[in-house]
């Protein structure tokens, strides 16, 4: 855009100034001089050119005025401004006297900046600067200064944030474990090889394809190819062995994979047919799934068998104890502290078990954490087979300060088939066939859920004795029931001071979201169960229960148990066990205890929270993986074994060790 500046010098007596710029009128400030008119033009490149013009060439819109005080005298300087469109262009002139001539001349004070490309950083090109008023230029400079200040402030903040992040990263790095465990890297997975088991996977896939092609080759009488495929399959399987990653593979594994690849390439060229290979792989998949299902059933059976089988050392222990009990005359000894056995002011425990070692751990761990051991009384009930061994153990190894009573369940003459539903059901020929006849249909066809309930312990009278506590201990008001697969880690005396709020049973609830609710244990397809219980009611656990025996007698809890147990003789209301009838018997009669009192699952769940286990007052090995068996979950076994007296001569004699 061509911008034009006109300079005028005339011999007049008045100065002229342009009116307000907002009115967009062209302004001219002149001094009264000799009639002379100069015109200066600048193009879009910034070049300036001057020429003379006549006064008469000015348009009528020009206004002349003295720039100083409005008088019509001759000032020393003047300014000419013109407004063309949106661009305002100005030039300043100074009048000086010529020493050789009378009159005045003009000295131009406008400076011509260099070309645009020579302008300094942050400056506007001359063509733009020349089109702006000084006010606008000043505002632009101020804006640029503010931008520079803001930029510097943000850069400073970024540096501060980076320093804080670096400091935080250094602090986090101090907590890293520098010990490399096994073959795993302590660093993030980005630094691990993404193909750490690629060779192993390749070889396993090759074996599968080799078997598929071998079957196809056999059906097409390709005997040489069949033999070659089977041979390489065996060699590859031998090279893999028990490896689970590439680092565990034999050094010859890679060569085996290459050889197998060549054979498979030959087989593919001769035998490959998409539909045939697809059918063969589907058949192999179905066969593999059936094998997996069979193996799961066998595993469940063997697990149940191992859980029911008494290990040789545990079988040895009661035999040695029973032998010495009679040979050494311990059978004639009387119980001590008999006056404490029925004192309701003391802390009483009930333990019903036929496992001497497990019972000793329960008693030892409880007494060790008790603040006043002399106020704790343990009532142990066992069967006739283990009575001598159990009594001998606690006569030889009495807990410090505590009182122990060992009883034989067969001595409870009031407990007979006429008063006990379980005993009456055991006389049923149908139940005897279900539990004890060898020609009963194999439970493997029913799966592990049905198999575990065919364990005779679920109809053991010793297991159901918990429903007769007020009859066994008629003079006690409260009693703490403990299973033999628990370990006590804290003092339990505060349990006796808990207000059960009129309830009979104090227990820790086990429901989490939809798990361990009544519908898991009871058959709600049966109209009797459906009409009497809420399927979403929260379940709880046996193993550590505080019972109010006074409230028990008042509500006739044992009578409620008998009624429901008789109704379930055909096992249509629930599967066998003590927890389902317990949930029914104590329905709406159970006070929930804090979860910190009782941590469950150590006998089946290897993923329990370690902190919850260590902080619990009682930990419970409910499940098949009992701590005294080889099946035990190794990381939980130490909580139990530290209360075993491994230096005891009877344990050494039976080779029971850590």
XYZ file of C-alpha atoms in Angstrom:
658
model
C 0.000 0.000 0.000
C 1.445 3.284 -1.092
C 1.583 5.838 1.687
C 2.058 9.509 0.893
C 3.326 12.376 3.046
C 3.025 15.993 1.848
C 5.292 18.714 3.291
C 4.355 22.291 2.759
C 6.392 25.442 3.357
C 4.775 28.767 2.431
C 5.428 32.468 3.227
C 2.323 33.091 5.299
C 1.816 34.768 8.671
C -0.336 32.006 10.281
C 0.321 28.403 11.364
C -2.238 25.769 10.587
C -2.887 22.581 12.541
C -5.154 19.727 11.655
C -8.329 19.159 13.661
C -9.047 16.035 15.817
C -7.748 12.725 14.408
C -10.972 10.916 15.472
C -12.828 12.918 12.847
C -10.398 11.396 10.334
C -9.494 14.810 8.918
C -6.059 15.372 7.590
C -3.933 17.552 9.849
C -1.239 19.928 8.795
C 0.850 22.078 11.060
C 2.575 24.898 9.157
C 4.612 27.982 9.848
C 4.337 31.210 7.893
C 7.304 31.070 5.553
C 8.218 31.825 2.003
C 5.808 30.299 -0.445
C 7.461 26.951 -0.966
C 5.833 23.464 -1.118
C 7.643 20.149 -0.790
C 6.192 16.738 -1.180
C 7.727 13.516 0.193
C 6.578 10.033 -0.728
C 7.532 6.637 0.645
C 6.711 3.359 -1.072
C 5.956 -0.008 0.589
C 9.678 -0.786 0.685
C 10.417 2.257 2.839
C 12.238 4.317 0.174
C 11.601 8.072 0.510
C 11.455 10.529 -2.430
C 10.861 14.355 -2.276
C 9.558 16.844 -4.898
C 8.184 20.408 -5.123
C 4.465 21.096 -5.478
C 2.398 24.246 -5.701
C 0.280 25.626 -2.853
C -2.771 25.540 -5.035
C -2.529 21.768 -5.339
C -3.639 21.282 -1.700
C -7.227 20.154 -1.163
C -9.864 22.232 0.656
C -9.816 19.853 3.637
C -6.453 21.113 4.865
C -6.620 23.449 7.937
C -3.720 25.745 8.919
C -3.022 26.704 12.529
C -0.149 27.663 14.808
C 0.943 24.440 16.591
C 2.104 26.275 19.719
C -0.565 28.714 20.821
C -2.776 29.177 17.817
C -1.261 32.587 16.931
C -0.438 33.543 13.373
C 3.227 34.186 13.831
C 6.245 32.279 12.520
C 7.237 29.363 14.846
C 10.560 27.690 14.798
C 9.190 24.277 13.871
C 6.096 22.620 12.588
C 4.658 19.161 11.961
C 2.680 17.872 9.035
C 0.412 14.871 9.550
C -1.934 13.287 7.080
C -4.472 10.544 7.672
C -4.940 8.254 4.727
C -7.411 5.456 5.418
C -6.334 3.844 8.718
C -2.688 4.885 8.480
C -1.343 8.043 10.097
C 1.981 9.303 8.746
C 3.936 12.232 10.205
C 7.167 14.119 9.638
C 8.910 16.636 11.924
C 10.785 19.657 10.632
C 12.972 22.284 12.328
C 13.460 25.811 10.928
C 17.021 27.128 10.995
C 18.518 30.381 9.790
C 20.753 30.334 6.778
C 23.890 32.397 7.550
C 24.351 33.260 3.917
C 20.759 34.145 3.101
C 18.046 36.086 4.705
C 15.063 34.057 5.703
C 14.669 30.497 7.075
C 15.228 26.913 5.822
C 13.873 23.510 6.905
C 16.026 20.750 8.447
C 14.367 17.363 8.220
C 14.531 15.394 11.487
C 12.859 12.241 10.293
C 15.232 9.261 10.428
C 15.073 6.490 7.884
C 15.550 3.075 9.499
C 17.283 0.265 7.688
C 15.451 -2.415 5.713
C 13.043 -4.800 7.415
C 15.490 -7.672 7.517
C 17.967 -5.479 9.392
C 15.521 -4.570 12.188
C 16.383 -5.781 15.621
C 14.615 -8.713 17.277
C 11.204 -7.761 18.612
C 11.052 -4.524 16.533
C 8.503 -3.807 13.850
C 9.588 -3.180 10.262
C 9.927 0.427 9.239
C 6.946 0.277 6.881
C 4.699 -0.555 9.849
C 6.341 1.748 12.376
C 6.096 4.679 10.036
C 2.336 4.159 9.821
C 1.713 4.349 13.599
C 1.363 7.272 15.971
C 3.825 7.624 18.883
C 1.028 6.668 21.330
C 0.374 3.424 19.549
C 4.074 2.684 19.350
C 4.435 3.317 23.080
C 1.517 0.998 23.847
C 3.036 -1.702 21.654
C 6.355 -1.401 23.460
C 4.612 -1.692 26.835
C 2.694 -4.773 25.686
C 5.918 -6.361 24.485
C 7.553 -5.649 27.846
C 4.641 -7.291 29.666
C 4.903 -10.341 27.390
C 8.603 -10.639 28.096
C 8.023 -10.397 31.841
C 5.256 -13.049 31.703
C 7.432 -15.350 29.600
C 10.292 -15.048 32.069
C 7.890 -15.757 34.966
C 6.525 -18.908 33.289
C 10.025 -20.131 32.473
C 10.948 -19.651 36.113
C 7.909 -21.617 37.260
C 8.699 -24.430 34.820
C 12.220 -24.656 36.182
C 10.888 -24.739 39.749
C 8.370 -27.485 38.881
C 11.079 -29.512 37.154
C 13.296 -29.211 40.211
C 10.457 -30.386 42.471
C 9.727 -33.371 40.206
C 13.395 -34.314 40.148
C 13.598 -34.121 43.946
C 10.458 -36.298 44.303
C 11.867 -38.875 41.869
C 15.087 -39.038 43.876
C 13.105 -39.626 47.090
C 11.079 -42.419 45.451
C 14.203 -44.079 44.133
C 15.534 -44.353 47.690
C 12.706 -46.786 48.487
C 13.503 -49.222 45.666
C 14.688 -52.673 46.644
C 18.131 -53.040 45.027
C 18.172 -56.813 45.455
C 17.417 -58.765 42.283
C 15.218 -61.712 43.201
C 15.589 -64.759 40.985
C 15.423 -64.145 37.302
C 13.014 -61.221 37.573
C 14.101 -57.628 37.089
C 13.363 -55.033 39.754
C 12.965 -52.456 37.007
C 9.847 -51.805 35.057
C 8.807 -54.171 32.284
C 10.089 -51.776 29.586
C 13.591 -52.993 30.287
C 12.701 -56.668 30.114
C 13.038 -58.650 26.947
C 9.596 -58.911 25.331
C 10.574 -62.285 23.834
C 11.887 -63.963 26.974
C 9.906 -67.116 26.238
C 9.476 -66.806 22.473
C 11.535 -69.918 21.709
C 9.618 -71.978 24.244
C 6.271 -70.871 22.828
C 7.472 -71.588 19.308
C 8.493 -75.134 20.229
C 5.201 -75.825 21.997
C 3.272 -74.599 18.960
C 5.453 -76.757 16.719
C 4.644 -79.842 18.784
C 0.906 -79.173 18.465
C 1.140 -78.732 14.686
C 3.384 -81.793 14.385
C 0.767 -83.944 16.130
C -1.948 -82.569 13.891
C 0.039 -83.238 10.696
C 1.087 -86.671 12.016
C -2.559 -87.724 12.358
C -3.283 -86.467 8.845
C -0.184 -88.235 7.474
C -1.231 -91.482 9.119
C -4.693 -91.293 7.574
C -3.096 -90.765 4.123
C -0.550 -93.587 4.553
C 2.409 -91.197 4.633
C 4.304 -93.438 7.031
C 7.748 -91.863 6.558
C 6.426 -88.367 7.214
C 4.398 -89.645 10.166
C 7.458 -91.265 11.751
C 9.548 -88.149 11.149
C 6.953 -85.873 12.769
C 6.559 -88.101 15.814
C 10.319 -88.428 16.209
C 10.878 -84.680 16.127
C 7.947 -84.137 18.521
C 9.575 -86.390 21.104
C 12.954 -84.738 20.648
C 11.438 -81.263 21.048
C 9.508 -82.347 24.127
C 12.706 -83.768 25.598
C 14.553 -80.504 24.878
C 11.800 -78.498 26.625
C 11.656 -80.699 29.688
C 10.316 -78.728 32.673
C 11.351 -75.338 31.299
C 8.995 -72.380 31.763
C 11.109 -69.761 29.954
C 13.864 -69.551 27.373
C 16.627 -69.286 29.957
C 15.670 -72.719 31.308
C 15.782 -74.423 27.913
C 18.536 -76.867 26.997
C 21.273 -75.481 24.779
C 20.104 -77.742 21.936
C 16.562 -76.371 22.020
C 17.094 -73.799 19.271
C 18.542 -76.426 16.908
C 15.589 -78.686 17.721
C 13.216 -75.877 16.801
C 14.995 -75.336 13.477
C 14.877 -79.050 12.635
C 11.207 -79.242 13.546
C 10.536 -76.206 11.357
C 12.019 -77.942 8.328
C 9.931 -81.074 8.904
C 6.763 -79.013 9.376
C 7.517 -77.162 6.146
C 7.678 -80.486 4.286
C 4.464 -81.656 5.962
C 2.698 -78.431 5.040
C 3.684 -78.762 1.373
C 2.395 -82.334 1.231
C -0.590 -82.376 3.568
C -1.905 -78.864 4.118
C -5.601 -78.477 3.559
C -7.376 -75.727 5.460
C -10.558 -77.661 6.281
C -8.701 -80.835 7.239
C -6.274 -79.029 9.547
C -9.132 -77.070 11.137
C -11.089 -80.255 11.918
C -8.022 -81.928 13.369
C -7.193 -78.949 15.619
C -10.791 -78.741 16.839
C -10.730 -82.448 17.678
C -7.463 -81.998 19.575
C -8.923 -79.013 21.478
C -11.993 -80.967 22.538
C -9.868 -83.923 23.628
C -7.592 -81.642 25.643
C -10.548 -80.001 27.398
C -11.919 -83.406 28.380
C -8.518 -84.423 29.741
C -8.296 -81.218 31.777
C -11.746 -81.829 33.245
C -10.809 -85.376 34.236
C -7.574 -84.197 35.806
C -9.430 -81.573 37.837
C -11.766 -84.230 39.222
C -8.865 -86.495 40.078
C -7.037 -83.606 41.702
C -10.101 -82.789 43.815
C -10.388 -86.410 44.882
C -6.719 -86.655 45.802
C -6.877 -83.350 47.685
C -9.828 -84.554 49.731
C -8.080 -87.867 50.320
C -4.906 -86.145 51.465
C -6.895 -83.843 53.756
C -8.624 -86.810 55.402
C -5.507 -88.946 55.677
C -3.506 -88.726 58.900
C 0.225 -88.351 58.189
C 2.476 -90.993 59.698
C 4.092 -88.644 62.280
C 0.665 -87.497 63.516
C -0.452 -91.132 63.706
C 2.690 -91.983 65.689
C 2.217 -89.226 68.276
C -1.073 -90.409 69.855
C 0.165 -94.027 69.851
C 3.290 -93.129 71.821
C 1.352 -90.916 74.223
C -1.374 -93.505 74.809
C 1.201 -96.208 75.386
C 3.033 -94.218 78.046
C -0.258 -93.050 79.563
C -1.034 -96.591 80.688
C 2.516 -97.942 81.068
C 3.689 -95.089 83.255
C 0.535 -94.955 85.369
C -0.747 -91.540 84.291
C -4.271 -92.959 83.922
C -4.671 -92.987 87.705
C -3.895 -89.294 88.161
C -6.657 -86.923 89.125
C -7.344 -83.541 87.504
C -6.043 -80.541 89.399
C -7.891 -77.276 90.103
C -11.282 -78.946 89.817
C -12.898 -76.016 91.593
C -12.131 -73.790 88.584
C -13.882 -76.013 86.058
C -17.353 -74.671 86.864
C -16.511 -71.186 88.106
C -18.493 -68.740 85.885
C -16.262 -65.813 86.902
C -13.305 -67.278 84.948
C -12.616 -67.347 81.201
C -13.744 -70.690 79.792
C -12.837 -72.182 76.404
C -14.364 -75.173 74.609
C -12.209 -77.180 72.167
C -13.614 -80.326 70.553
C -10.893 -82.225 68.698
C -9.232 -85.577 68.065
C -5.918 -83.958 66.998
C -3.433 -83.770 69.870
C -0.847 -81.593 68.119
C -3.418 -79.097 66.804
C -5.094 -78.787 70.211
C -1.738 -78.151 71.876
C -1.095 -75.217 69.508
C -4.496 -73.675 70.318
C -3.860 -73.904 74.067
C -0.220 -72.775 73.892
C -0.942 -69.726 71.715
C -3.901 -68.684 73.896
C -2.031 -68.958 77.202
C 1.046 -67.217 75.806
C -0.963 -64.080 74.973
C -3.223 -64.144 78.043
C -2.599 -61.378 80.579
C -3.803 -63.535 83.485
C -3.272 -67.206 82.523
C -4.438 -68.441 85.925
C -7.973 -67.241 85.107
C -8.249 -69.265 81.892
C -9.860 -72.710 81.823
C -9.737 -75.006 78.768
C -12.365 -77.707 78.304
C -11.090 -80.234 75.745
C -13.444 -82.975 74.536
C -12.140 -85.781 72.328
C -13.217 -89.278 71.283
C -12.456 -92.562 72.996
C -9.648 -93.390 70.577
C -7.638 -90.260 71.399
C -8.661 -89.633 74.994
C -5.595 -91.257 76.577
C -3.164 -89.479 74.239
C -4.839 -86.088 74.711
C -4.860 -86.373 78.482
C -1.276 -87.648 78.580
C -0.031 -84.695 76.540
C -1.483 -82.073 78.888
C -0.417 -83.998 81.986
C 3.174 -84.013 80.727
C 3.039 -80.527 79.159
C 0.638 -78.453 81.262
C 0.226 -74.820 80.144
C 1.730 -72.363 82.614
C -0.938 -71.126 85.041
C -3.975 -72.293 83.044
C -6.347 -75.127 83.909
C -6.984 -78.026 81.473
C -9.868 -80.493 81.529
C -9.866 -83.385 79.028
C -13.107 -85.353 78.593
C -14.240 -88.351 76.556
C -17.395 -87.760 74.508
C -18.443 -91.348 75.123
C -18.820 -90.501 78.810
C -21.752 -88.184 77.985
C -24.437 -90.800 78.525
C -27.235 -88.305 78.020
C -26.072 -87.911 74.412
C -27.843 -90.782 72.598
C -29.925 -91.447 69.495
C -33.157 -90.500 71.253
C -31.893 -87.002 72.097
C -29.429 -86.419 69.268
C -30.546 -86.081 65.653
C -27.099 -86.837 64.267
C -26.832 -90.147 66.110
C -30.295 -91.094 64.937
C -29.408 -90.291 61.330
C -26.227 -92.359 61.532
C -28.422 -95.376 62.197
C -30.119 -94.799 58.836
C -29.175 -97.455 56.283
C -29.306 -94.877 53.525
C -26.708 -92.649 55.205
C -24.516 -95.610 56.040
C -24.509 -96.623 52.383
C -23.779 -93.060 51.289
C -20.781 -92.690 53.608
C -19.399 -96.115 54.346
C -20.265 -98.570 51.548
C -17.467 -99.117 49.058
C -19.835 -100.022 46.228
C -21.477 -96.601 46.240
C -21.255 -94.813 42.828
C -18.032 -92.883 42.491
C -18.233 -89.283 43.544
C -15.782 -88.321 40.851
C -18.697 -88.093 38.456
C -20.315 -85.472 40.695
C -17.342 -83.153 41.024
C -15.390 -81.835 43.994
C -18.302 -79.886 45.529
C -20.214 -83.110 46.151
C -17.086 -85.075 47.013
C -16.063 -83.006 50.025
C -19.458 -83.442 51.661
C -19.050 -87.216 51.627
C -16.453 -86.888 54.344
C -17.857 -88.727 57.431
C -16.552 -85.948 59.698
C -19.591 -83.861 58.705
C -21.753 -86.344 60.635
C -19.233 -86.779 63.439
C -20.838 -86.327 66.833
C -17.678 -84.549 68.014
C -18.227 -82.015 65.245
C -21.879 -81.441 66.198
C -21.217 -81.236 69.955
C -21.062 -77.428 69.640
C -24.872 -77.379 69.493
C -25.046 -78.914 73.000
C -22.804 -76.479 74.911
C -25.340 -75.604 77.655
C -25.834 -79.341 78.309
C -22.089 -80.034 78.454
C -21.403 -77.050 80.755
C -24.619 -76.447 82.711
C -23.094 -74.088 85.315
C -21.358 -71.677 82.941
C -22.843 -68.410 81.661
C -20.429 -67.657 78.787
C -17.949 -69.763 76.853
C -15.596 -69.141 73.930
C -15.695 -71.896 71.319
C -12.440 -72.503 69.402
C -11.730 -74.840 66.488
C -8.526 -76.880 66.552
C -7.209 -75.302 63.323
C -6.831 -71.793 64.729
C -3.928 -69.839 66.238
C -4.402 -67.131 68.871
C -2.242 -64.016 68.446
C -3.707 -61.642 71.065
C -5.320 -61.666 74.488
C -8.933 -62.824 74.082
C -10.312 -61.806 77.484
C -12.040 -58.627 76.100
C -14.474 -60.934 74.271
C -16.206 -61.759 77.568
C -17.006 -58.091 78.150
C -18.642 -57.520 74.741
C -22.352 -56.734 74.976
C -24.102 -59.179 72.634
C -27.279 -57.074 72.876
C -29.543 -60.021 73.663
C -28.023 -62.263 70.975
C -26.764 -65.777 71.620
C -23.776 -65.992 69.289
C -20.962 -63.468 68.774
C -19.118 -64.122 65.514
C -17.249 -62.382 62.706
C -19.289 -62.000 59.531
C -17.750 -63.361 56.345
C -19.917 -61.782 53.643
C -18.221 -59.509 51.116
C -20.472 -58.064 48.430
C -22.301 -61.159 47.108
C -20.021 -63.761 48.700
C -20.721 -65.969 51.721
C -24.363 -65.110 52.083
C -27.114 -67.531 53.035
C -27.863 -68.511 49.437
C -24.372 -70.052 49.236
C -25.121 -72.576 51.988
C -28.864 -73.211 51.879
C -31.134 -74.566 49.149
C -33.480 -71.665 48.435
C -35.251 -73.683 45.749
C -36.832 -75.520 48.667
C -40.029 -73.654 49.725
C -39.309 -74.174 53.436
C -35.932 -72.462 53.213
C -37.300 -69.764 50.914
C -40.140 -68.935 53.300
C -38.022 -68.683 56.449
C -34.711 -67.073 55.479
C -33.314 -64.154 53.513
C -30.947 -65.334 50.754
C -28.923 -62.113 51.111
C -28.432 -62.465 54.861
C -24.775 -62.228 55.816
C -22.989 -65.435 56.741
C -20.567 -65.812 59.615
C -17.903 -68.305 60.630
C -17.487 -71.013 63.214
C -14.001 -71.270 64.696
C -14.046 -68.446 67.243
C -17.482 -67.793 68.747
C -18.477 -66.296 72.063
C -21.753 -67.872 73.261
C -24.127 -66.503 75.898
C -25.277 -69.774 77.462
C -27.928 -68.095 79.643
C -29.627 -66.634 76.565
C -29.130 -69.978 74.779
C -31.115 -71.827 77.423
C -33.758 -69.110 77.496
C -34.385 -69.366 73.724
C -34.016 -73.181 73.556
C -31.410 -72.995 70.777
C -30.679 -76.737 70.940
C -34.362 -77.472 70.286
C -34.270 -75.230 67.164
C -31.217 -77.154 65.943
C -32.936 -80.519 66.475
C -36.024 -79.458 64.534
C -34.103 -78.332 61.455
C -31.662 -81.240 61.579
C -34.579 -83.708 61.555
C -36.111 -81.911 58.546
C -32.858 -82.302 56.598
C -32.469 -86.051 56.924
C -32.769 -86.407 53.142
C -30.228 -83.565 52.640
C -32.645 -81.413 50.624
C -32.359 -78.255 52.755
C -28.563 -78.053 52.853
C -25.526 -80.175 52.278
C -23.991 -81.839 55.269
C -21.806 -79.924 57.693
C -22.114 -77.773 60.803
C -22.098 -74.279 59.308
C -25.453 -74.495 57.413
C -27.392 -75.729 60.487
C -25.501 -73.129 62.522
C -26.651 -70.340 60.179
C -30.210 -71.603 60.503
C -30.118 -72.157 64.269
C -28.643 -68.738 65.055
C -30.558 -66.821 62.363
C -31.246 -63.302 63.722
C -29.493 -64.362 66.930
C -25.879 -63.526 65.963
C -24.069 -60.367 67.029
C -21.360 -59.323 64.516
C -17.885 -58.918 65.975
C -15.157 -56.695 64.606
C -13.294 -58.386 61.741
C -10.019 -57.910 63.573
C -10.971 -60.682 65.962
C -11.013 -63.477 63.399
C -9.105 -63.803 60.071
C -10.192 -66.734 57.920
C -9.020 -68.473 54.759
C -5.475 -69.573 55.617
C -6.406 -73.138 54.690
C -7.369 -72.430 51.095
C -6.583 -68.862 49.967
C -2.920 -68.038 49.193
C -3.729 -64.384 48.397
C -4.848 -63.094 51.784
C -3.774 -59.676 53.040
C -0.620 -60.195 55.092
C -1.269 -57.175 57.299
C -4.784 -58.392 58.147
C -3.350 -61.776 59.134
C -0.695 -60.299 61.384
C -3.130 -57.896 63.074
C -5.887 -60.461 63.697
C -6.506 -61.789 67.193
C -7.256 -65.266 65.806
C -6.211 -66.735 62.460
C -8.117 -69.697 61.082
C -6.816 -72.398 58.728
C -10.269 -73.331 57.499
C -10.048 -75.418 54.317
C -8.145 -78.499 53.209
C -4.636 -77.077 53.553
C -4.184 -77.556 57.272
C -0.868 -76.322 58.717
C 0.129 -79.784 59.983
C -0.190 -81.321 56.484
C 2.234 -81.249 53.577
C -0.576 -79.544 51.638
C -0.271 -76.448 53.804
C 0.317 -73.086 52.146
C 3.977 -72.544 52.972
C 3.850 -68.794 53.670
C 1.137 -69.292 56.322
C 2.696 -72.281 58.048
C 5.103 -70.249 60.188
C 2.224 -68.586 62.078
C 1.234 -72.043 63.339
C 4.573 -73.824 63.687
C 6.076 -71.257 66.077
C 3.713 -72.543 68.788
C 4.680 -76.194 68.258
C 7.062 -77.634 70.862
C 9.499 -79.203 68.408
C 11.988 -79.943 71.186
C 9.438 -82.173 72.927
C 10.737 -85.795 73.166
C 7.485 -87.237 71.829
C 7.637 -85.021 68.753
C 11.267 -85.975 68.188
C 10.430 -89.631 68.580
C 7.777 -89.323 65.867
C 10.013 -87.207 63.580
C 7.803 -84.136 63.763
C 9.988 -81.199 62.852
C 9.882 -77.874 61.107
